[in-house]
Amino acid sequence: MKIALIGQPNAGKSTLFNSVAGYKSATSNLPGTTVRYTESRVRLNGHVCQLVDFPGTYSLSSSNEAEAEVTRYLLKGEFDLIINIIDASQLGRSLLLTLELMELGVPLVIGLNMIDEAGRKGITINHERLGEILGIPVQTTVASKNLGVRDLFILAKKVIDGRLGSEIKKMSYQKDVEKIIAELEGILTQKFSVSLTYPSRFLAMKMLEDDGFYKDVVISLNGDLLSPKITELQNRLVKLRGKPQDSVLLLERSALAMDTYSQVVTLGAPQHDWRERLDSVVMHKVAGYFILLAVLLGFFYAVFEVGALLEGYLIEGFDSVTGLLSGYFNTTSFIFHLTQSAIWGISGGVAIVLPYLVPFLIGLTLLEDAGYLPRVAFLMDAFMHRIGLHGTSIVPAVLGYGCNVPAVMATRILPSRRDKIIAAVISSMVPCSARSVVIFGLVAFYLGPLWAFGIYVFNIVVVATSGKVLSLLMPEVSPGMIMEIPPYRWPSFQVIRKKTWFRIKEFIVVAWPILIVGSVVLGLLEYFRLDAWINAGLSPLTSFIGLPAVVGTTLIFGVLRKELALIMLTQAIGTTSVLTVMSATQILTFTVFITFYIPCVATMAVLAKELGRKWMTMVIFLTLFLATFFSYMVHLGGAHIF
Amino acid sequence: MKSLLDIRANTQVKIVSISGGKNARRTLGQMGIGIGSIIRLKRNAPFAGPLLIEIHGSSVAIGRGVAVKILVEEI
């Protein structure tokens, strides 16, 4: 059994998916969070079935890559059922997608989600009537509170087993338009009745909408023999309605959707609550920017205060363990060296990384789930325009503060390849949580939080400048921003807990072992005096930017995981009191270098996948150049400041 | 005919036409914004920033480049 979860962005698909599959799919109150498919095996009433969470899509047209991919997989994936998740407070708009899904010939069930929010907006939906009109079983749910989710899947199972006997109704457009669709459908089935993998009526409609992706599908089957006929039919549509052909079908669909909407919805007075008043301040033309600054500073200080407090205690604890160890073993022995470096790796993860990582991730999750990030995009749109991109491009960049990998993936929501390239390049330059750990653990801890904040601000300037330069190199009029600003939602404690744990678990199972192995490898290198060779090889670079030669090795290992550079730094210089060995300038130089140089291997891999190797190589050289340049500047300037 | 840019905040308007690119029209259409839609302009952002409109109770931010192509009439 294979079930697809589909819906418009921010309808709550991933929340629903996670509530049945455990936390596996990233959720947030930000349209476009899911850009890849997450699959999970779940047991429904004792039956194992495969559940696939799709990226949110407004329609089955293909105006961007993510959307084209949805339809392709939906039709080739051999799904037994589609669960269409609808944001009940957006029913009118959501039905546009439902009407398209109904053309695919796959059984459907509707999950009418966020029914509580619809109630607050004064929208009452007769869901039984909705089911009758469409011929699709409907279940109301509140996925965030896990209400109705079980019933939804029981309903899904019934439909798959054919125990409900419901049949999807054929939703007809107006007669004159139907006639044209039917004519093209007839030609399509006649020409390639065997090789057609898409439902003929659906394909005919997409042809008439002049959808590039489906035109290519037909051209690949038959060359452009059909093209004149299609153009002729499109022109007839234009003549019928006096509007562009793509608008005609959309308007027909809207009319059907609105007709259905008006039959099932009773509108009451919406509760104009605190959310609207909050928005008038948060998105205010002046106050909005002050609030943005305050939120960022508040976030920053909170992470630092909590992190520094914990780091202090934990490091003390681990230092005493290392102290004890030297009592048992001969400090020059191989065993001592090995154990000590292993402990260093373990303690680095617990005492240096986690104290900052945990509050950082909790804070980021809070901002994401409350819905503040789209407001940031709104406020930043004017500035993003200056650097030649539109506000939507900030979504990947902001996701980058968590981790660059999903950030680069999220660039798929951008409509043009050029925007995608620029956004992906700048997203990979945003300090992710791993780099933030280095910034907090070194600069904030030793030089004070304001210095660390300065690095972030400086990074934003560099990222913006790089974006500007790239957009000048690739001139193209960027399509304007069209982005939904979702309502504020109270972040649920359960979701925050699960989501933070999901990300921390990733650190524990993926990064931590790398840290430990990395520390042991460094310990071995030191024992056999091999690190001297590496350090000597890198000494032109390290001496150029004024760093002690011993940090050379850490820069190499930092490519694997950025936190590794921090842990190995303390190991390479042989103490956790960094300030005794390195000067303030050197700490700053090191951090700036780590923040800007080559993205980690995981980011490189995803860059190569999304943009191609050429761009990945360019990013490597660009970031290496920037890192060296800025560290050199810090090295020069630091002498005057400290 | 006025474009959406010329409209002051807190005004209800009806969309008369959307000129320009197919992609913008499609993206708008997917959000339920098309010819004949009745929308409320919620605000004009500063520094030539985007506009915020309300349609069917949801908020959508629209860049100025797109807004200038949306022709509307006040109702």
XYZ file of C-alpha atoms in Angstrom:
717
model
C 0.000 0.000 0.000
C 1.373 3.356 -0.975
C -0.198 6.641 0.104
C 0.767 10.169 -0.966
C 0.251 13.221 1.232
C -0.333 16.267 -0.936
C -1.477 19.790 -0.273
C -0.698 23.436 -0.752
C 2.279 24.957 1.068
C 1.816 25.353 4.801
C -1.346 23.241 4.897
C 0.186 20.976 7.527
C 1.178 17.896 5.539
C 4.457 17.431 7.337
C 2.855 17.989 10.726
C 0.356 15.269 9.904
C 3.051 13.020 8.505
C 5.143 13.411 11.643
C 2.237 12.709 13.928
C 1.857 9.243 12.397
C 5.452 8.514 11.409
C 7.390 10.075 14.277
C 9.459 13.163 13.606
C 11.064 12.600 10.197
C 9.995 15.479 8.046
C 11.042 19.050 8.732
C 8.087 21.275 9.576
C 7.770 25.002 10.071
C 5.367 27.852 9.636
C 7.064 28.850 6.420
C 5.762 28.003 2.961
C 8.274 25.844 1.127
C 9.956 24.014 3.999
C 9.620 20.567 2.465
C 11.297 20.297 -0.897
C 12.052 16.621 -0.886
C 9.968 13.564 -0.303
C 10.031 11.896 3.028
C 8.918 8.304 3.114
C 7.974 6.228 6.052
C 6.481 2.843 6.746
C 3.594 3.171 9.123
C 1.223 0.637 10.578
C -2.423 1.424 10.064
C -4.731 -0.960 11.874
C -2.148 -3.693 11.583
C -1.424 -3.072 7.904
C 1.964 -1.770 6.906
C 1.774 1.002 4.366
C 4.221 3.349 2.774
C 3.458 7.006 3.370
C 5.102 9.711 1.245
C 5.136 13.356 2.311
C 5.209 15.598 -0.799
C 6.494 19.139 -0.984
C 3.704 21.693 -0.854
C 2.376 22.731 -4.228
C -0.265 25.254 -5.175
C -1.176 23.436 -8.367
C -0.034 20.719 -10.731
C 1.319 23.270 -13.184
C 5.060 23.452 -13.455
C 6.143 27.017 -12.803
C 9.081 25.764 -10.768
C 11.146 22.629 -10.427
C 9.564 21.451 -7.199
C 6.118 21.576 -8.774
C 7.053 19.739 -11.968
C 8.610 17.024 -9.840
C 5.440 16.548 -7.791
C 3.258 15.570 -10.741
C 5.906 13.362 -12.256
C 6.356 11.324 -9.104
C 2.649 11.325 -8.335
C 1.866 9.643 -11.622
C 4.823 7.288 -11.834
C 4.924 6.326 -8.168
C 1.991 3.882 -8.396
C 0.103 5.289 -5.451
C -2.972 3.495 -4.162
C -4.355 6.674 -2.688
C -3.753 10.372 -2.401
C -4.553 12.171 0.822
C -5.167 15.792 -0.076
C -4.494 17.968 2.955
C -6.439 21.209 2.835
C -6.017 24.231 5.071
C -9.676 24.657 5.997
C -9.244 28.391 6.411
C -8.095 28.542 2.756
C -10.712 26.236 1.282
C -11.510 28.300 -1.825
C -7.939 28.455 -2.962
C -7.123 24.891 -1.913
C -9.895 23.456 -4.065
C -7.943 24.580 -7.154
C -5.392 21.877 -6.394
C -8.068 19.355 -5.434
C -9.803 19.848 -8.791
C -6.542 19.054 -10.571
C -5.864 16.013 -8.392
C -9.313 14.700 -9.287
C -8.190 14.471 -12.911
C -5.367 12.054 -12.143
C -7.536 8.989 -11.705
C -6.036 8.036 -8.345
C -8.421 7.497 -5.395
C -8.598 10.535 -3.117
C -9.362 11.334 0.484
C -9.480 14.876 1.829
C -8.090 15.848 5.205
C -9.683 19.168 6.083
C -6.924 20.404 8.357
C -6.678 23.350 10.767
C -10.420 23.332 11.166
C -9.966 25.229 14.436
C -8.265 28.098 12.659
C -11.066 28.266 10.106
C -13.477 28.587 13.003
C -11.540 31.549 14.320
C -11.758 33.201 10.925
C -15.539 32.760 11.050
C -15.575 30.012 8.423
C -17.930 27.079 9.014
C -17.608 24.222 6.534
C -20.227 21.579 5.873
C -17.692 18.861 5.220
C -20.239 16.164 4.461
C -21.723 18.292 1.724
C -18.212 18.967 0.383
C -17.643 15.225 0.175
C -20.904 14.719 -1.710
C -20.193 17.432 -4.272
C -16.708 16.155 -5.073
C -17.391 12.477 -4.515
C -14.445 12.327 -2.134
C -14.580 11.250 1.527
C -13.670 14.131 3.832
C -12.315 14.046 7.378
C -11.731 17.122 9.514
C -8.430 17.254 11.392
C -6.242 19.431 13.574
C -2.892 17.812 12.872
C -0.937 19.922 15.356
C -3.128 18.608 18.164
C -3.417 15.155 16.646
C -7.209 15.430 16.319
C -8.921 13.388 13.627
C -5.657 12.055 12.237
C -6.426 8.454 13.157
C -9.893 8.724 11.658
C -8.391 10.124 8.474
C -6.218 7.063 8.004
C -9.041 4.687 8.872
C -11.034 6.412 6.149
C -8.094 6.107 3.760
C -7.867 2.385 4.430
C -11.573 1.958 3.761
C -11.254 3.713 0.411
C -8.276 1.576 -0.615
C -10.188 -1.574 0.299
C -13.119 -0.318 -1.735
C -15.425 -0.493 1.266
C -16.812 2.997 0.849
C -18.086 2.830 -2.698
C -17.462 6.510 -3.275
C -16.646 7.640 -6.768
C -14.870 10.844 -7.726
C -17.306 13.091 -9.569
C -16.413 14.498 -12.944
C -16.235 18.245 -12.529
C -17.178 19.863 -15.807
C -16.193 23.293 -16.996
C -18.471 25.375 -19.164
C -19.603 23.662 -22.357
C -17.634 25.701 -24.892
C -14.389 25.137 -23.010
C -15.177 21.456 -22.417
C -15.609 21.018 -26.149
C -12.093 22.232 -26.845
C -10.635 20.062 -24.100
C -12.495 17.050 -25.463
C -11.234 17.707 -28.980
C -7.597 17.797 -27.894
C -8.095 14.815 -25.603
C -9.488 12.887 -28.551
C -6.442 13.663 -30.652
C -4.096 12.722 -27.829
C -5.681 9.334 -27.128
C -5.874 8.543 -30.819
C -2.223 9.417 -31.459
C -0.645 7.698 -28.511
C -3.117 5.544 -26.729
C -0.417 3.100 -25.635
C 2.504 5.297 -24.693
C 0.528 7.829 -22.677
C 1.593 7.810 -19.023
C -0.515 10.817 -18.077
C -4.334 10.808 -18.003
C -5.383 12.155 -21.383
C -7.847 14.752 -20.116
C -5.315 16.096 -17.634
C -2.651 16.257 -20.329
C -5.020 18.015 -22.721
C -5.770 20.697 -20.145
C -2.078 21.265 -19.412
C -1.396 21.574 -23.159
C -4.094 24.199 -23.425
C -2.591 26.062 -20.476
C 0.658 26.150 -22.455
C 2.539 24.420 -19.652
C 6.145 24.006 -20.786
C 6.794 20.722 -18.997
C 3.833 18.871 -20.528
C 4.502 20.333 -23.938
C 7.930 18.766 -23.710
C 6.335 15.456 -22.739
C 4.246 15.420 -25.888
C 7.091 16.660 -28.077
C 9.269 13.843 -26.779
C 6.591 11.364 -27.854
C 5.692 12.798 -31.184
C 7.982 15.652 -32.150
C 6.225 18.953 -32.664
C 3.690 17.528 -35.143
C 0.858 18.414 -32.798
C 2.058 21.914 -31.991
C 0.085 23.753 -34.729
C -3.102 22.011 -33.646
C -2.509 22.926 -30.010
C -1.827 26.544 -30.888
C -5.020 26.622 -32.928
C -7.065 25.300 -30.013
C -5.385 27.735 -27.619
C -6.314 30.593 -29.926
C -9.920 29.427 -29.934
C -9.899 29.596 -26.136
C -8.476 33.108 -26.252
C -11.200 34.132 -28.692
C -13.947 32.579 -26.574
C -13.058 34.457 -23.417
C -10.901 37.349 -24.549
C -8.191 36.396 -22.066
C -4.811 34.645 -22.320
C -5.215 30.868 -22.702
C -3.588 30.046 -19.383
C -6.010 32.380 -17.629
C -9.034 30.770 -19.274
C -8.579 27.340 -17.724
C -7.514 28.825 -14.423
C -10.631 30.989 -14.351
C -12.782 27.980 -15.193
C -11.214 26.088 -12.355
C -11.598 29.072 -10.014
C -15.264 29.313 -10.958
C -15.769 25.645 -10.107
C -13.850 26.052 -6.866
C -15.780 29.148 -5.825
C -19.064 27.486 -6.745
C -18.222 24.532 -4.528
C -16.952 26.857 -1.824
C -20.161 28.845 -1.713
C -22.214 25.670 -1.413
C -20.414 24.362 1.645
C -19.196 27.415 3.533
C -21.084 29.676 5.901
C -19.195 32.844 6.652
C -19.503 34.421 10.055
C -17.674 37.377 11.515
C -13.947 36.682 11.695
C -12.406 37.233 15.082
C -10.035 40.115 14.519
C -7.704 39.072 17.223
C -4.288 40.014 18.535
C -2.638 38.567 15.437
C -3.742 41.432 13.226
C -2.730 44.013 15.776
C 0.596 42.251 16.219
C 1.218 42.331 12.483
C 0.546 46.032 12.275
C 3.518 46.491 14.601
C 5.790 43.661 13.472
C 5.463 44.601 9.806
C 5.406 48.321 10.450
C 7.566 50.400 8.138
C 9.765 51.673 10.960
C 8.958 49.709 14.093
C 9.210 46.462 12.121
C 12.930 46.906 11.576
C 13.568 47.765 15.227
C 11.656 44.678 16.267
C 13.667 42.601 13.811
C 16.902 43.868 15.332
C 15.594 43.331 18.865
C 14.473 39.793 18.079
C 17.845 38.896 16.582
C 19.794 40.437 19.454
C 17.528 38.794 22.013
C 17.929 35.430 20.308
C 21.650 35.927 20.171
C 22.124 36.848 23.800
C 19.833 34.094 25.021
C 21.827 31.461 23.140
C 25.101 32.879 24.369
C 24.122 33.228 28.030
C 22.763 29.706 28.271
C 25.631 28.239 26.245
C 28.442 29.980 28.077
C 27.025 29.004 31.455
C 26.809 25.324 30.514
C 30.134 25.300 28.684
C 31.931 26.634 31.751
C 30.625 23.869 34.029
C 31.029 21.051 31.541
C 34.581 21.905 30.515
C 35.636 22.009 34.140
C 34.198 18.543 34.605
C 35.975 17.048 31.611
C 39.243 18.743 32.453
C 39.263 16.988 35.785
C 38.721 13.650 33.990
C 41.772 14.278 31.822
C 43.624 15.238 34.978
C 42.688 11.929 36.626
C 43.804 10.041 33.543
C 47.333 11.348 33.768
C 47.505 9.776 37.218
C 46.925 6.283 35.801
C 48.952 6.302 32.612
C 52.364 7.454 31.683
C 51.712 10.759 29.874
C 54.115 9.900 27.069
C 52.624 6.449 26.407
C 50.662 5.588 23.264
C 47.653 4.432 25.304
C 47.475 7.730 27.156
C 47.621 9.637 23.916
C 44.879 7.555 22.368
C 42.531 7.716 25.365
C 43.124 11.395 25.843
C 42.266 12.265 22.259
C 39.155 10.072 22.353
C 38.023 11.830 25.538
C 38.725 15.122 23.852
C 36.414 14.230 20.993
C 33.681 13.022 23.335
C 33.919 15.985 25.681
C 34.126 18.425 22.783
C 30.737 17.248 21.582
C 29.151 17.433 25.015
C 30.884 20.437 26.556
C 31.532 22.749 23.638
C 29.033 21.955 20.898
C 25.825 20.938 22.666
C 25.621 23.891 25.114
C 25.264 26.271 22.158
C 23.591 23.948 19.693
C 20.611 23.117 21.902
C 19.487 26.697 22.735
C 20.275 27.782 19.167
C 18.039 25.096 17.686
C 15.238 25.726 20.176
C 15.321 29.440 19.355
C 15.338 28.831 15.611
C 12.429 26.406 15.921
C 10.445 28.960 17.929
C 10.962 31.633 15.285
C 10.110 29.213 12.477
C 6.984 27.756 13.995
C 5.554 31.017 15.246
C 5.677 32.294 11.667
C 8.118 35.143 12.127
C 10.358 34.211 9.196
C 7.911 35.153 6.392
C 7.614 38.555 8.071
C 11.384 38.845 7.895
C 11.154 38.087 4.181
C 8.516 40.800 3.825
C 10.650 43.364 5.642
C 13.777 42.376 3.766
C 12.250 42.346 0.291
C 13.294 45.932 -0.422
C 16.911 45.145 0.478
C 16.885 41.864 -1.370
C 15.762 43.793 -4.441
C 18.795 45.997 -4.121
C 20.975 42.926 -4.400
C 18.952 41.762 -7.380
C 16.860 39.066 -5.766
C 13.360 39.068 -4.405
C 12.157 38.437 -0.896
C 11.368 34.770 -1.462
C 15.107 34.157 -1.842
C 15.524 34.930 1.816
C 13.704 31.723 2.758
C 16.662 29.503 1.824
C 19.124 31.981 3.305
C 17.294 31.997 6.634
C 17.018 28.201 6.643
C 20.800 28.265 6.188
C 21.263 29.433 9.768
C 20.068 25.996 10.827
C 21.938 23.958 8.251
C 23.131 24.796 4.739
C 22.049 21.479 3.276
C 18.249 21.975 3.478
C 18.841 25.637 2.628
C 20.401 24.791 -0.709
C 17.589 22.308 -1.358
C 14.989 24.949 -0.583
C 16.204 27.033 -3.526
C 14.020 24.761 -5.655
C 11.052 26.932 -4.751
C 12.576 29.746 -6.807
C 11.202 30.059 -10.322
C 14.348 30.840 -12.313
C 17.644 28.977 -12.497
C 19.587 32.204 -12.123
C 17.786 33.088 -8.874
C 18.324 29.562 -7.732
C 22.068 29.717 -8.349
C 22.486 33.032 -6.544
C 20.333 31.963 -3.620
C 22.162 28.637 -3.286
C 25.582 30.276 -3.367
C 24.691 32.850 -0.740
C 22.869 30.273 1.400
C 26.050 28.220 1.568
C 27.849 31.279 2.963
C 25.402 31.788 5.831
C 26.850 30.580 9.153
C 24.994 27.343 9.914
C 24.477 26.016 13.443
C 27.861 24.264 13.306
C 29.675 27.461 12.385
C 27.618 29.307 14.985
C 28.963 26.914 17.587
C 32.474 27.981 16.599
C 31.497 31.660 16.728
C 29.830 31.289 20.127
C 32.383 28.910 21.619
C 35.398 30.971 20.602
C 34.583 34.592 19.907
C 31.601 35.107 22.193
C 33.178 33.050 24.971
C 36.620 34.680 24.914
C 36.059 38.119 23.392
C 32.461 38.836 24.396
C 29.059 38.422 22.703
C 29.171 41.776 20.911
C 32.153 40.632 18.868
C 30.260 37.525 17.878
C 27.247 39.600 16.904
C 29.630 41.703 14.829
C 30.702 38.594 12.909
C 27.075 37.848 12.049
C 26.453 41.396 10.885
C 29.664 41.382 8.878
C 28.635 38.058 7.357
C 25.291 39.510 6.275
C 27.111 42.384 4.573
C 29.415 39.963 2.760
C 26.542 37.691 1.761
C 24.565 40.655 0.429
C 27.567 41.993 -1.473
C 28.264 38.585 -2.990
C 24.630 38.374 -4.042
C 24.864 41.771 -5.639
C 28.033 40.886 -7.529
C 26.559 37.612 -8.758
C 23.386 39.321 -9.901
C 25.436 41.878 -11.816
C 27.369 39.061 -13.461
C 24.133 37.324 -14.400
C 21.816 40.175 -15.308
C 18.200 39.163 -15.588
C 15.023 40.786 -14.412
C 14.069 38.875 -11.332
C 10.394 37.973 -11.180
C 8.730 39.848 -8.366
C 7.884 38.397 -5.025
C 4.558 36.669 -4.566
C 4.538 35.003 -1.190
C 1.919 33.984 1.258
C 2.336 35.397 4.763
C 0.897 32.676 7.002
C -0.880 33.556 10.239
C 0.990 33.395 13.532
C 0.656 30.098 15.274
C 1.504 29.181 18.827
C 4.456 26.834 18.596
C 3.414 23.624 20.262
C 5.700 22.352 22.985
C 5.519 18.812 21.618
C 6.559 19.869 18.128
C 9.436 22.010 19.391
C 10.679 19.187 21.540
C 10.507 16.672 18.698
C 11.978 19.023 16.138
C 14.915 20.071 18.301
C 15.544 16.457 19.186
C 15.384 15.525 15.472
C 18.175 17.988 14.733
C 20.231 17.154 17.817
C 19.966 13.468 17.010
C 21.472 14.284 13.632
C 24.412 15.844 15.462
C 24.787 12.886 17.800
C 24.681 10.137 15.187
C 26.417 11.898 12.289
C 28.657 14.648 13.593
C 29.716 13.406 16.987
C 31.311 10.176 15.723
C 33.191 12.293 13.178
C 34.372 14.535 16.012
C 35.590 11.588 18.054
C 37.298 9.852 15.131
C 38.747 13.189 14.035
C 40.201 13.780 17.486
C 41.706 10.302 17.593
C 43.192 10.755 14.122
C 44.714 14.042 15.212
C 46.011 12.372 18.364
C 47.677 9.682 16.241
C 49.110 12.245 13.850
C 50.562 14.089 16.808
C 51.937 10.936 18.366
C 53.754 9.962 15.184
C 54.666 13.603 14.589
C 52.890 13.594 11.217
C 50.877 16.723 11.995
C 54.082 18.710 11.700
C 54.196 17.825 7.996
C 50.652 19.005 7.374
C 51.190 22.135 9.404
C 54.393 22.847 7.547
C 52.543 22.407 4.235
C 49.886 24.885 5.318
C 52.294 27.284 6.954
C 52.297 29.717 4.012
C 48.569 30.206 4.603
C 48.614 30.200 8.402
C 51.547 32.572 8.646
C 49.980 34.840 6.013
C 46.881 35.319 8.145
C 48.934 35.349 11.344
C 47.791 32.084 12.934
C 50.042 29.678 14.863
C 51.239 26.851 12.606
C 49.638 24.177 14.847
C 46.112 25.129 13.706
C 46.886 24.089 10.114
C 45.576 20.544 10.594
C 42.324 21.762 12.137
C 41.523 23.795 9.034
C 41.733 20.659 6.915
C 39.504 18.651 9.244
C 37.044 21.525 9.522
C 35.898 20.754 5.987
C 34.293 17.562 7.287
C 32.330 19.314 10.005
C 32.857 22.884 11.043
C 32.568 22.035 14.759
C 35.483 19.686 14.321
C 37.768 22.670 13.743
C 36.854 24.049 17.166
C 37.312 20.770 19.027
C 40.571 20.056 17.277
C 41.802 23.564 17.946
C 41.688 22.979 21.682
C 43.335 19.630 21.116
C 46.046 20.972 18.794
C 47.052 23.747 21.136
C 46.719 21.373 24.082
C 44.402 23.359 26.350
C 40.806 24.484 26.653
C 41.911 27.929 27.837
C 42.525 29.147 24.321
C 43.414 32.669 25.362
C 46.625 31.480 27.026
C 47.984 30.335 23.682
C 46.273 32.484 21.083
C 45.840 36.226 21.093
C 42.431 37.884 20.741
C 43.278 38.792 17.144
C 44.193 35.196 16.373
C 40.932 33.914 17.837
C 39.007 36.352 15.696
C 41.058 35.531 12.594
C 40.563 31.804 13.088
C 36.801 32.202 13.527
C 36.437 34.462 10.518
C 38.361 31.969 8.430
C 36.231 29.047 9.639
C 33.030 31.009 9.093
C 33.769 31.882 5.506
C 35.932 29.136 4.046
C 34.788 26.096 2.047
C 31.352 24.810 3.044
C 31.397 21.401 4.736
C 31.387 18.221 2.624
C 27.638 17.702 3.021
C 26.936 21.175 1.651
C 29.360 20.633 -1.208
C 27.575 17.433 -2.116
C 24.172 19.102 -2.192
C 25.549 22.053 -4.176
C 26.930 19.647 -6.752
C 23.569 17.909 -6.920
C 21.465 21.061 -7.217
C 23.712 23.295 -9.322
C 26.304 20.980 -10.841
C 30.002 20.461 -10.181
C 31.059 23.624 -11.952
C 29.181 25.799 -9.506
C 30.310 23.746 -6.541
C 33.940 24.299 -7.556
C 33.270 27.998 -8.024
C 31.802 28.193 -4.512
C 34.867 26.465 -3.077
C 37.238 28.924 -4.716
C 35.066 31.930 -3.938
C 34.759 31.056 -0.253
C 38.434 30.177 0.074
C 39.358 33.508 -1.440
C 36.938 35.443 0.767
C 38.061 33.604 3.904
C 41.735 34.262 3.239
C 41.097 37.879 2.343
C 38.953 38.671 5.393
C 41.212 36.813 7.822
C 44.142 38.775 6.480
C 42.216 42.003 7.061
C 41.415 40.915 10.619
C 45.054 40.008 11.149
C 46.146 43.465 9.999
C 43.394 45.361 11.800
C 43.525 43.336 15.021
C 46.936 44.735 15.948
C 45.382 48.191 16.218
C 42.306 47.134 18.172
C 43.454 44.656 20.802
C -7.086 52.542 -15.028
C -5.106 52.310 -11.816
C -2.493 49.742 -10.955
C -2.385 48.178 -7.521
C 0.539 50.477 -6.705
C -1.670 53.569 -6.905
C -4.117 52.285 -4.341
C -3.969 53.406 -0.756
C -3.927 50.960 2.117
C -7.200 49.627 3.520
C -9.030 49.827 0.209
C -11.041 47.066 -1.397
C -10.405 46.631 -5.086
C -11.442 44.350 -7.893
C -8.808 43.044 -10.295
C -9.526 44.021 -13.889
C -6.504 42.607 -15.639
C -3.076 41.182 -15.025
C -0.647 42.065 -17.785
C 2.820 40.675 -18.288
C 4.352 37.296 -17.733
C 2.571 34.013 -17.731
C 4.487 32.858 -14.679
C 3.414 35.742 -12.478
C -0.187 35.290 -13.580
C -0.010 31.595 -12.862
C 1.561 32.017 -9.455
C -1.054 34.599 -8.529
C -3.801 32.391 -9.893
C -2.645 29.485 -7.778
C -3.174 31.617 -4.715
C -6.671 32.412 -5.858
C -5.785 35.852 -7.189
C -7.079 36.316 -10.722
C -9.118 38.594 -12.910
C -12.318 39.461 -11.076
C -10.933 38.663 -7.613
C -11.813 41.096 -4.883
C -8.857 41.895 -2.685
C -8.100 44.275 0.122
C -4.845 46.196 0.137
C -3.515 45.962 3.655
C -0.349 47.975 3.405
C 2.318 49.514 1.262
C 5.737 48.705 2.696
C 8.506 51.297 2.994
C 11.637 51.714 0.882
C 9.755 50.547 -2.208
C 9.092 47.251 -0.455
C 6.335 44.798 -1.269
C 2.603 45.296 -0.837
C 0.491 43.211 1.443
C -2.956 42.176 0.289
C -5.711 40.110 1.784
C -7.661 37.558 -0.210
C -10.144 35.088 1.259
C -8.783 35.894 4.701
C -5.149 35.111 3.933
C -2.287 37.548 3.511
C -0.074 37.588 0.440
C 2.992 39.754 -0.076
C 3.353 41.043 -3.626
C 6.499 42.733 -4.946
C 6.133 46.134 -6.539
C 7.252 44.820 -9.915
C 4.296 42.460 -9.944
C 1.867 44.940 -8.381
C 2.388 47.473 -11.161
C 1.077 44.920 -13.648
C -2.150 44.335 -11.744
C -4.797 46.744 -12.892
C -7.685 47.281 -10.517
C -10.769 49.316 -9.900
C -11.906 50.539 -6.506
C -15.221 49.252 -5.250
